[in-house]
XYZ file of C-alpha atoms in Angstrom:
591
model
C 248.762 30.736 80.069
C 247.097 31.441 83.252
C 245.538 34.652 82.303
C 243.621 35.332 79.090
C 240.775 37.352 77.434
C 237.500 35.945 76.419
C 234.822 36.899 74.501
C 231.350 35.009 73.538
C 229.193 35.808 70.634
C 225.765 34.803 71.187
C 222.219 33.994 69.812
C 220.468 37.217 71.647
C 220.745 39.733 74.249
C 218.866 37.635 76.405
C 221.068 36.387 79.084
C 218.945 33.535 80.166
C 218.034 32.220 76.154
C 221.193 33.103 74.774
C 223.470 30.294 73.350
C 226.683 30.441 72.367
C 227.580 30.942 68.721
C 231.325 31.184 69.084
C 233.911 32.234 71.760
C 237.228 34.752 71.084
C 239.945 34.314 72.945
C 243.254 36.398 73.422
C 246.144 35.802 75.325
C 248.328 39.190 74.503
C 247.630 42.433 73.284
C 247.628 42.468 69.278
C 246.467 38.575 68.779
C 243.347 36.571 69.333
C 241.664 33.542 67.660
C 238.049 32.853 66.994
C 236.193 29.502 67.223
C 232.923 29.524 65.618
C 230.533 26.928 66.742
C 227.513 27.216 65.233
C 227.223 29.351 62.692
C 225.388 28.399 59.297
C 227.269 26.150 57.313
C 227.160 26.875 53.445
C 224.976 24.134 51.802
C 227.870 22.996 49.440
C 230.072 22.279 52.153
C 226.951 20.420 54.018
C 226.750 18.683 51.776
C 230.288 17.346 50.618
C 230.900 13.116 51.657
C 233.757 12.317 54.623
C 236.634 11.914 51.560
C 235.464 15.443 50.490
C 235.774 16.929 54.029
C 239.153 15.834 54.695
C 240.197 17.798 51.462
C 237.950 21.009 51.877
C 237.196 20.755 55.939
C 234.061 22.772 57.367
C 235.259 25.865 58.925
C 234.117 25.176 62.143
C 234.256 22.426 64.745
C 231.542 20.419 66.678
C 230.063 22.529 69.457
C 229.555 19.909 72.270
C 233.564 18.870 71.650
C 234.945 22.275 71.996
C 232.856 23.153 74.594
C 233.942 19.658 76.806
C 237.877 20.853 75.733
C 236.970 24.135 77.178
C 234.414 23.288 80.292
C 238.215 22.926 82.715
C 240.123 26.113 81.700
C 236.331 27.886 82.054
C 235.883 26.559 85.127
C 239.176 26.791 86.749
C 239.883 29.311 89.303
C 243.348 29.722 89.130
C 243.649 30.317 85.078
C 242.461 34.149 85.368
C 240.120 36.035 82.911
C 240.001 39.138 81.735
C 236.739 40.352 79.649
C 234.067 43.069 79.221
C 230.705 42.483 81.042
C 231.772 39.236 82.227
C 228.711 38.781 83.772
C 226.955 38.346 80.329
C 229.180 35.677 79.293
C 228.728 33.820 82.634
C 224.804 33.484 81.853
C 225.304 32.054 78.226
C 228.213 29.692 79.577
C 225.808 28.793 82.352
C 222.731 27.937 79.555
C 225.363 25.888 78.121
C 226.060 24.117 81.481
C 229.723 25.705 82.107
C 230.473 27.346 85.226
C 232.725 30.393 84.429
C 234.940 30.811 87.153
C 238.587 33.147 87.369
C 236.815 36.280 86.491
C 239.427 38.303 87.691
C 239.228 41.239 85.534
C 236.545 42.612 83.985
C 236.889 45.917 81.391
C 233.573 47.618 81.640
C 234.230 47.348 85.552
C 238.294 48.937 85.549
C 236.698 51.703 83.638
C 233.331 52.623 85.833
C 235.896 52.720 88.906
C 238.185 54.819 87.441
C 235.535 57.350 86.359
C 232.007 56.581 86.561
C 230.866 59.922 84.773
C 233.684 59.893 81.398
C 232.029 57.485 79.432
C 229.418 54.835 78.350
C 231.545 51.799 79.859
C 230.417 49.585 76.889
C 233.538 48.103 74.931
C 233.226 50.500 72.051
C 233.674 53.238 73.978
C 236.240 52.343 76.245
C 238.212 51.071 73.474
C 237.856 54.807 71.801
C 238.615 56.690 74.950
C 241.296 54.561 75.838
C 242.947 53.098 73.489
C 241.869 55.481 70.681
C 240.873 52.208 68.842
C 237.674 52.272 66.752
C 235.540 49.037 67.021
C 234.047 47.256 63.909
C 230.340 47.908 64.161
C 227.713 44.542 64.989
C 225.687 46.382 62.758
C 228.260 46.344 59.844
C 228.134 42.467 59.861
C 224.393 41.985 60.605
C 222.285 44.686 58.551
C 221.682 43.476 54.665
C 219.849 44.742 52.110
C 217.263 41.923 53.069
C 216.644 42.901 56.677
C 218.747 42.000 60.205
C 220.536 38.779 59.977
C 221.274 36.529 63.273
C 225.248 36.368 64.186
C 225.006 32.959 63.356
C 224.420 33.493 59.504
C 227.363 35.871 59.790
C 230.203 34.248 57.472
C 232.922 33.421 59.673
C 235.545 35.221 58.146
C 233.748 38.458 59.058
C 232.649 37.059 62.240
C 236.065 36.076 62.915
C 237.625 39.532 62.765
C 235.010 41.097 64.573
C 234.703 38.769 67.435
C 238.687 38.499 68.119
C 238.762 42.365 67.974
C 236.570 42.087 71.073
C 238.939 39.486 72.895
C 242.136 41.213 71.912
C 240.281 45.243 72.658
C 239.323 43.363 76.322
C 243.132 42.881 76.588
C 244.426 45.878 75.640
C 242.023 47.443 77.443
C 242.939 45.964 80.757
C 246.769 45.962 80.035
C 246.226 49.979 79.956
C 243.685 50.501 82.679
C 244.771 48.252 85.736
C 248.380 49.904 85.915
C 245.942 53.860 85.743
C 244.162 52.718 88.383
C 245.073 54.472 91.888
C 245.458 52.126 94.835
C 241.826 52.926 96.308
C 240.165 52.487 92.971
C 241.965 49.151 92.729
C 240.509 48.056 96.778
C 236.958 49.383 95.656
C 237.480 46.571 92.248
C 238.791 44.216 94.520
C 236.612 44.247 97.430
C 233.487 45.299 95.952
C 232.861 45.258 92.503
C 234.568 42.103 91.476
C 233.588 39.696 93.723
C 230.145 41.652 93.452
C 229.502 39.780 90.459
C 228.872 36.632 90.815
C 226.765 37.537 93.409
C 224.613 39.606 90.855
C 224.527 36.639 88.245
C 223.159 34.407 91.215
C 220.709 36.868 91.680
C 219.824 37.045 88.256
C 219.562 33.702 87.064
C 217.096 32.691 90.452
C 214.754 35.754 89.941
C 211.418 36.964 91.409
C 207.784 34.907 91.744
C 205.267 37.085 90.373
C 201.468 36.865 90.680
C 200.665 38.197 87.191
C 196.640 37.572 87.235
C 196.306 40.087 90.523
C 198.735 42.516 88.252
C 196.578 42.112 85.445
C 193.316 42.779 87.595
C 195.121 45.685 89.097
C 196.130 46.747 85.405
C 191.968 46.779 84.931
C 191.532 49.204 87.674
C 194.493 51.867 86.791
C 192.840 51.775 83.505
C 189.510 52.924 85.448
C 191.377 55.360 86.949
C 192.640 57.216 83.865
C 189.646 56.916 82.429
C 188.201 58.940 85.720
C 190.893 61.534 85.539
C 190.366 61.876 82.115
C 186.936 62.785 82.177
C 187.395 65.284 84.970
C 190.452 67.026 82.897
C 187.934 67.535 79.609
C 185.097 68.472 82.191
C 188.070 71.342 83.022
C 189.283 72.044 79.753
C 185.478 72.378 78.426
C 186.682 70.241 75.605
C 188.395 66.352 74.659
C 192.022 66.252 73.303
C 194.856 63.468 73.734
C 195.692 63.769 76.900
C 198.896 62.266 75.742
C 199.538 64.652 73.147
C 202.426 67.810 74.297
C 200.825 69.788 71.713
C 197.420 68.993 71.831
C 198.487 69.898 75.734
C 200.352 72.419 75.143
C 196.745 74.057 73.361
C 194.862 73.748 76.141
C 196.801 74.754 78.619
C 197.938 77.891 77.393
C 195.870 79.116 75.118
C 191.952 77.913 76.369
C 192.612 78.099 79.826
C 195.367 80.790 79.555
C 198.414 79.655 81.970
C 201.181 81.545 82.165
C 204.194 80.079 80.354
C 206.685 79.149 82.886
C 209.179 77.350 81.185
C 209.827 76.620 77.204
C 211.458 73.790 75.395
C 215.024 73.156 73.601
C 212.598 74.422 70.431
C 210.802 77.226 71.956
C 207.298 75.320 72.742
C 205.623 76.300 75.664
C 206.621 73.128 78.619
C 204.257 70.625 79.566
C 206.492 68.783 81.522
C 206.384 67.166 85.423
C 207.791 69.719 86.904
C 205.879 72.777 85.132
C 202.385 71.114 85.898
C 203.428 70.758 89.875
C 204.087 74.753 89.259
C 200.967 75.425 87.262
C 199.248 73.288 89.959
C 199.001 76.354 92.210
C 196.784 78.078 89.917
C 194.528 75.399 88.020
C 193.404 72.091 89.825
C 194.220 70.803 86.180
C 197.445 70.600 86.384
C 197.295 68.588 89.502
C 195.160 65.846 87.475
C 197.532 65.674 84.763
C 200.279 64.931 87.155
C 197.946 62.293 88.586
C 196.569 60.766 85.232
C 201.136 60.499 84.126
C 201.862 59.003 87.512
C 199.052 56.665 87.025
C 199.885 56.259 83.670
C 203.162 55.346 83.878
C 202.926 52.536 86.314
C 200.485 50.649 83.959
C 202.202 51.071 81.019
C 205.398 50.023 83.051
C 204.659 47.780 85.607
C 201.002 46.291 85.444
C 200.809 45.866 82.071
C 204.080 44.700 81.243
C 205.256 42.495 84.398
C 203.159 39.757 83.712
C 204.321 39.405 79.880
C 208.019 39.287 81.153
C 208.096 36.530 82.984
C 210.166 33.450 81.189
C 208.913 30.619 80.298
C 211.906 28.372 81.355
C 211.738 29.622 84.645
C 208.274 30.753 85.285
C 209.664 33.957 87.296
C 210.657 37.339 86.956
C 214.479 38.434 86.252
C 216.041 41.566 86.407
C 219.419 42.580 85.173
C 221.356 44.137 87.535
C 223.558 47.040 86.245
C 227.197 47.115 87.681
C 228.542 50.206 85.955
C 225.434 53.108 84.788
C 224.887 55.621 88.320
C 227.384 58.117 88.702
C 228.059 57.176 92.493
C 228.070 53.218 92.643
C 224.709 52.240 93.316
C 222.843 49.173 91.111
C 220.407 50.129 88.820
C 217.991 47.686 87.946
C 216.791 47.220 83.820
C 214.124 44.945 82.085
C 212.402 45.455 84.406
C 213.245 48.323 86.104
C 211.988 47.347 89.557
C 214.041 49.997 91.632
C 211.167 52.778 90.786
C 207.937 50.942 92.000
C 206.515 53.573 94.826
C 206.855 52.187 97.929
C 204.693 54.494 100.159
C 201.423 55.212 97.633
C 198.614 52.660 97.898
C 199.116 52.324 93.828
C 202.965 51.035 94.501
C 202.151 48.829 97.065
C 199.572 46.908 95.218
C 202.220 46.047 92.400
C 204.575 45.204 95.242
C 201.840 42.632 96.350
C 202.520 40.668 93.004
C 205.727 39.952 94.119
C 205.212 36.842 96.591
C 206.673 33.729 97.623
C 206.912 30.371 96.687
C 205.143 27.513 98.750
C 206.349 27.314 102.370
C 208.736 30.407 101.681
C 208.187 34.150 102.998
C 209.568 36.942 101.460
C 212.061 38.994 103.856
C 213.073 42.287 103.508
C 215.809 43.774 105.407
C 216.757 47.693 104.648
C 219.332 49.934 106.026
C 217.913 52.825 108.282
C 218.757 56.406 107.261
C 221.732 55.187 105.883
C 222.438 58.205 104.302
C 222.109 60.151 107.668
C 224.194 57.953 109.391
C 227.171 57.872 107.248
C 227.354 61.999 107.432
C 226.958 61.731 111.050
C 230.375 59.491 110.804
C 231.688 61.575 107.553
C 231.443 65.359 109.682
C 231.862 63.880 113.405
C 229.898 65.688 114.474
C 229.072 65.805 118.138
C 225.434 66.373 118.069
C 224.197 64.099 115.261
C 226.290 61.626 116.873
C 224.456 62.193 120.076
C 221.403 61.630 118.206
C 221.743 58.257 116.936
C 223.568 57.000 119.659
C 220.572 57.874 121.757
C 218.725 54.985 119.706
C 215.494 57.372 119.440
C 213.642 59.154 116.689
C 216.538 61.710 114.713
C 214.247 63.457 113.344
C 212.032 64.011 116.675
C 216.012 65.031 118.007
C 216.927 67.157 115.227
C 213.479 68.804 115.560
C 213.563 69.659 119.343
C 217.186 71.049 118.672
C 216.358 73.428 115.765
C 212.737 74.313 117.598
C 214.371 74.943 121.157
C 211.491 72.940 122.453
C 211.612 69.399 124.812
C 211.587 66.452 122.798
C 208.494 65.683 123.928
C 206.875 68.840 123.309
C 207.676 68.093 119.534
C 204.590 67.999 116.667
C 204.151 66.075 113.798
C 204.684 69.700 111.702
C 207.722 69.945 113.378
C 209.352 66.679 112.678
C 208.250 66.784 109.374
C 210.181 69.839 108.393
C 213.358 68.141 110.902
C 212.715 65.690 108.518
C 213.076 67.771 105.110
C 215.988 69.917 106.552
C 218.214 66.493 107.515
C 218.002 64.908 104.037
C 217.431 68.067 102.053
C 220.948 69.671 103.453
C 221.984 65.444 102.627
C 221.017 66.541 99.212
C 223.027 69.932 99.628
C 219.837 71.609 99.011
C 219.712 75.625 98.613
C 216.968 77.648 100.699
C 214.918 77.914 97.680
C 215.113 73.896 97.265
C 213.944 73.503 100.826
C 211.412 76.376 100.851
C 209.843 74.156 98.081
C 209.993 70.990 99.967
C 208.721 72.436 103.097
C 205.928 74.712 101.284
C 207.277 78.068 102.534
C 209.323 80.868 101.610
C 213.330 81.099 101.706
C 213.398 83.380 104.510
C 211.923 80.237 106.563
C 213.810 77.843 105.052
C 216.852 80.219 104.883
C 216.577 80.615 109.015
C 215.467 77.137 109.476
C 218.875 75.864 108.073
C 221.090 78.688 110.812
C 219.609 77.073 113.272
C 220.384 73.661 112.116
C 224.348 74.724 111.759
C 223.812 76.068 114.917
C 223.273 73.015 117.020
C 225.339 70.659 114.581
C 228.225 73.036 113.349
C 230.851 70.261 112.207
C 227.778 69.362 109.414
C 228.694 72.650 108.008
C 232.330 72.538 108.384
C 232.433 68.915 107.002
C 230.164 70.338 104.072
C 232.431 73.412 103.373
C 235.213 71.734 103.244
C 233.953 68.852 101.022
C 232.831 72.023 98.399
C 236.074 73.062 98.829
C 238.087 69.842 98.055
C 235.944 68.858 95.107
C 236.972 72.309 93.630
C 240.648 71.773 93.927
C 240.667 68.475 93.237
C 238.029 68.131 90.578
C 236.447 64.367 92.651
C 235.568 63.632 95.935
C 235.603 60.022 97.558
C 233.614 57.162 99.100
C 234.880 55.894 102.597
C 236.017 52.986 100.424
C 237.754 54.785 98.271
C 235.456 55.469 95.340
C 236.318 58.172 93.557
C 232.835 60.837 91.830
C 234.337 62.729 89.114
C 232.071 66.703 89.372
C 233.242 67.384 85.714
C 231.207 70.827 85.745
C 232.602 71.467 89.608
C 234.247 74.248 87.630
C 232.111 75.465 84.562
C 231.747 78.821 84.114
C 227.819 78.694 84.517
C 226.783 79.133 87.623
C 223.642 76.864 87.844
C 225.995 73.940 86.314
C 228.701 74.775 89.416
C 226.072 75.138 91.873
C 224.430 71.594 90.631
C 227.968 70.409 90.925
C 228.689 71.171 94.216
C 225.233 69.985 95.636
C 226.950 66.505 94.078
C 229.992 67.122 95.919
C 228.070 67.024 99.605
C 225.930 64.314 98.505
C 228.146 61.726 96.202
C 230.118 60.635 99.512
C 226.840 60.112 101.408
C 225.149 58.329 98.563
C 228.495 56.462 97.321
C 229.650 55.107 100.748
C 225.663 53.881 101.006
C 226.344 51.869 98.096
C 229.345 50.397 98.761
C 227.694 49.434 102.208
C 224.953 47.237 100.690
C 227.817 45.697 97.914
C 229.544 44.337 100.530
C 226.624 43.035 102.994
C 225.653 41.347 99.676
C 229.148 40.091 99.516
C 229.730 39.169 102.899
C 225.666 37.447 103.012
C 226.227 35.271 99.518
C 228.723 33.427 100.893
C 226.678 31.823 103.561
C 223.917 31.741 101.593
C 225.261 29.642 98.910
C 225.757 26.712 101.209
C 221.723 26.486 102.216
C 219.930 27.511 98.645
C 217.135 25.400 100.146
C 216.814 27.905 103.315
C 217.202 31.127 101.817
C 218.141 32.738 98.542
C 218.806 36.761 97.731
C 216.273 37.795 94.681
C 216.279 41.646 94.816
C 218.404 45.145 95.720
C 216.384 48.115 95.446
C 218.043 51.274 96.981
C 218.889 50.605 100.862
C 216.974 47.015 100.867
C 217.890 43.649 99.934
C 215.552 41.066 99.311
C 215.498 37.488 100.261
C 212.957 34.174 99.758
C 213.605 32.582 103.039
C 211.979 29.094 104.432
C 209.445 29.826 107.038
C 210.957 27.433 109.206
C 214.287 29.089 109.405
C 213.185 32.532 109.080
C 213.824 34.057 112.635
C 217.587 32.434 112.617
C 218.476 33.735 109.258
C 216.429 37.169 109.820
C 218.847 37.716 112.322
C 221.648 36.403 110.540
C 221.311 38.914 107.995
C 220.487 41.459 110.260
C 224.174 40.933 111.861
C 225.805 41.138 108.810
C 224.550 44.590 107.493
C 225.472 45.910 110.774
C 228.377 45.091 110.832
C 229.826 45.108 107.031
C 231.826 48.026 108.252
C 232.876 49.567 111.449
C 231.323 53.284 111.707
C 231.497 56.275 114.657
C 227.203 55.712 114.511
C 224.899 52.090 115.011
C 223.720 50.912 111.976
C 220.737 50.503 111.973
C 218.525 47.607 109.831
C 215.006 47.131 109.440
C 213.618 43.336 109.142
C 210.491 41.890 108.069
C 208.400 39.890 106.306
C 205.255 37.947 105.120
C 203.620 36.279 102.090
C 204.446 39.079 99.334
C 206.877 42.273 99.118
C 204.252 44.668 100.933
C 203.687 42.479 103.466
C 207.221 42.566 104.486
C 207.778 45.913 104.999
């Protein structure tokens, strides 16, 4: 046939338990077949002698047959395959000891690069935007008056309709979107997100060692902690209450202590969120203990308390799933766990990073992209100054500083390169005065004449900036270097805050999207080499600008620098970029 959907239906969700119950397969819009493996058979059939059979067959056929059949055209790189979340299948192929190979198109990938921001990208909804189709529901099939029934006890004539809908949606699906898709969303699918893939399921399937007694000792002593903080909030609030309660909160708050209401909810309750109590902060050291007692709150609930639970039994380490097609600009996200939002520069954050460690004559490496972010608008505006800046090979922010100060570079403070600091990624962020006044700790008028004299010494930041506001309104998107295209749906809503918000996206989404597609392809371009030397050096994690490897300590200074080359050079920019490398026993210690 040489191309063809597929579909698997599985045991579970989880990508590293999951078996195979039965795979769908289509090979043109409007038909597909089901073969059901291992679902229930019906006692009475079980039961019926090999005379019997011939006359009233079982309605399925033997797994480990069908899956031998199979094992070539699932393997083979030249018969192509089209499918949604191919990734997924991969892992239960892989538990079943098939390689899937040929995955050429992939559904839930066609429709994130056409528009990451229209839709869910699951199959349901693509299928509905796309092909106005509605889906039968899993649900339909598996909830009974008795409870939630596996997919295997499904009977297969239901099973059957349901699971070639998926094969024969997947086709229709891609025989609508490839031909929609513009020539640069087609090289970012090509060149990035497909062969990105594979790459993530490697990543997946070797996952993280994790030192789950020092979490669970740290877990002890963030419960210490909250129980401090807790004591010192009633101590202020001259009474107990759940801490955890918004109302019980909300009581307190504003009615015993007497805070000004600064913000309501959707239902008209006085706000106890994150943002209020950094607010309220200013005018009741309360607040700034309930921010505390949430942040340390959340990473025990999250992290220390959870981690150690997670880690699977078959493997004895940690796995993430990696998330191809959720952020509205093209970065990874990282799900169950989520280990993208562990703080990296608290003392808290770094002690769950400590968990992470490597194996026995291993060190975990960490190499991350420098100011990325800063680097790729220095390319993106040209301009002549920020140019200078990096090219220089010293401290931007010291630079930036002594340009926007008028004092010598050495004649800099910390104060001052501190609010250098804030100015370059807040106007990254397309921050507003107010925004920076905020981040800086001072009033718009500062902030306000702060930012002239940044646009002063590096006026093509403002031009390229302008202009970018200006071509997302006419065009409704801007783009990645790559080609990546970051729909601003609300670029033109009649609200103002919603347009303003909008446009902030505009400036950043190139920044932030070409960043992305940066560390896609260094993964890329690095997994090729590193798939010939598993025993050297393996790729575990990508959090943000950083990838992170388990390398052998006796190759580590050849492949450090190995790696470093190829993040510097994944693409050819107007500014140096710039990577940092280390390592050591555990994640902390490499950074």
């Amino acid at each position: 046939q040489g191309l063809f959907a597929l579909d698997t239906e599985t045991t579970s969700l989880d990508y590293l338990e999951s078996r195979v119950v039965g795979i769908s397969i289509a090979t043109e819009p409007g038909t597909a077949a089901y073969i059901p493996l291992m679902h229930h058979v019906p006692e009475e059939l079980a039961a019926v002698d090999l005379e019997e059979q011939s006359k009233t067959p079982l309605q399925q056929l033997d797994k480990a047959m069908v899956l031998a059949q199979l094992k070539p055209l699932l393997a083979s790189n030249t018969c192509l395959k089209i499918g949604h979340n191919l990734k997924y299948d991969a892992h239960v192929l892989a538990n079943e000891g098939i390689e899937l190979n040929g995955m050429a198109y992939d559904t839930m990938l066609e429709s994130y690069v056409m528009n990451s921001t229209a839709i869910r990208h699951n199959l349901d909804a693509v299928s509905e935007h796309y092909l106005k189709l509605s889906s039968i529901a899993y649900e339909s099939l598996t909830k009974t008056p008795q409870g939630t029934i596996p997919f295997e006890s499904v009977p297969i004539p239901q099973a059957t309709e349901y699971a070639a809908q998926d094969a024969d949606f997947s086709f229709r699906a891609h025989a609508h979107l490839w031909p929609e898709l513009t020539e640069g969303m087609k090289r970012v699918y090509q060149e990035i997100e497909c062969p990105l893939m594979p790459v993530l399921l490697r990543m997946e399937r070797v996952g993280v060692c994790l030192d789950g007694a020092l979490l669970r000792a740290h877990s002890l002593e963030l419960g210490e902690k909250l129980q401090g903080f807790e004591e010192q909030i009633f101590q202020m609030a001259g009474e107990t209450f759940n801490v955890n309660s918004p109302k019980q909160l909300q009581k307190i708050l504003y009615e015993t202590l007497q805070l000004p209401i600064l913000q309501k909810t959707p239902t008209g309750q006085p706000a106890t969120s994150e943002d209020v109590l950094e607010e309220l902060a200013a005018l009741h050291p309360i607040a700034n203990l309930l921010v505390q007692y949430r942040t340390i709150g959340k990473l025990k609930s999250t992290y220390t308390d959870k981690l150690p639970d997670m880690v699977a039994t078959s493997t004895g380490r940690l796995h993430t799933h990696f998330q191809q097609a959720v952020t509205a600009t093209g970065r990874l996200s990282s799900t169950d766990p989520n280990l993208q939002n562990i703080p990296i520069r608290d003392e808290e954050g770094r002690k769950i990073r400590q968990a992470f460690i490597a194996p026995k004559d291993y060190v975990i490496l960490s190499a991350d992209y420098s100011q990325i972010e800063l680097r790729i608008m220095a390319h993106l505006s040209a301009d002549p100054g920020l140019l200078r800046a990096f090219h220089s090979g010293g401290d931007v922010h010291r630079i930036t500083a002594s340009e926007i100060f008028h004092v010598p570079l050495e004649d800099v403070t910390d104060l001052q390169r501190r609010h250098a600091k804030a100015i370059n990624f807040g106007l990254i962020y397309g921050m507003s005065p107010y925004g920076l006044a905020k981040q800086l700790e001072s009033n718009q008028a500062v902030a306000a004449e702060y930012m002239n004299h940044y646009f002063t010494r590096y006026p093509q930041v403002k031009t390229y900036m302008d202009n970018t506001r200006e071509l997302a309104h006419q065009q409704g998107y801007v783009e990645t270097l790559f080609g990546r295209r970051l729909y601003l749906p609300d670029i033109r809503a009649p609200q103002v805050s919603k347009r303003r918000a909008a446009e902030r996206a505009a400036v950043n989404a190139p920044m932030q999207g070409t960043a992305a597609d940066l560390i896609k392809k260094a993964m890329v371009c690095i997994d090729a080499w590193t798939q010939t030397m598993p025993q050297k050096v393996r790729m575990v994690l990508q959090v943000h600008d950083e990838l992170v490897f388990e390398v052998h300590k006796d190759a580590v200074t050849e492949l450090a620098e190995r790696i470093r080359q190829d993040m510097m050079q994944v693409a050819d920019l107007s500014v140096p970029l710039n990577v940092n490398i280390a390592w050591g026993a555990n994640w902390d210690a490499a950074h």
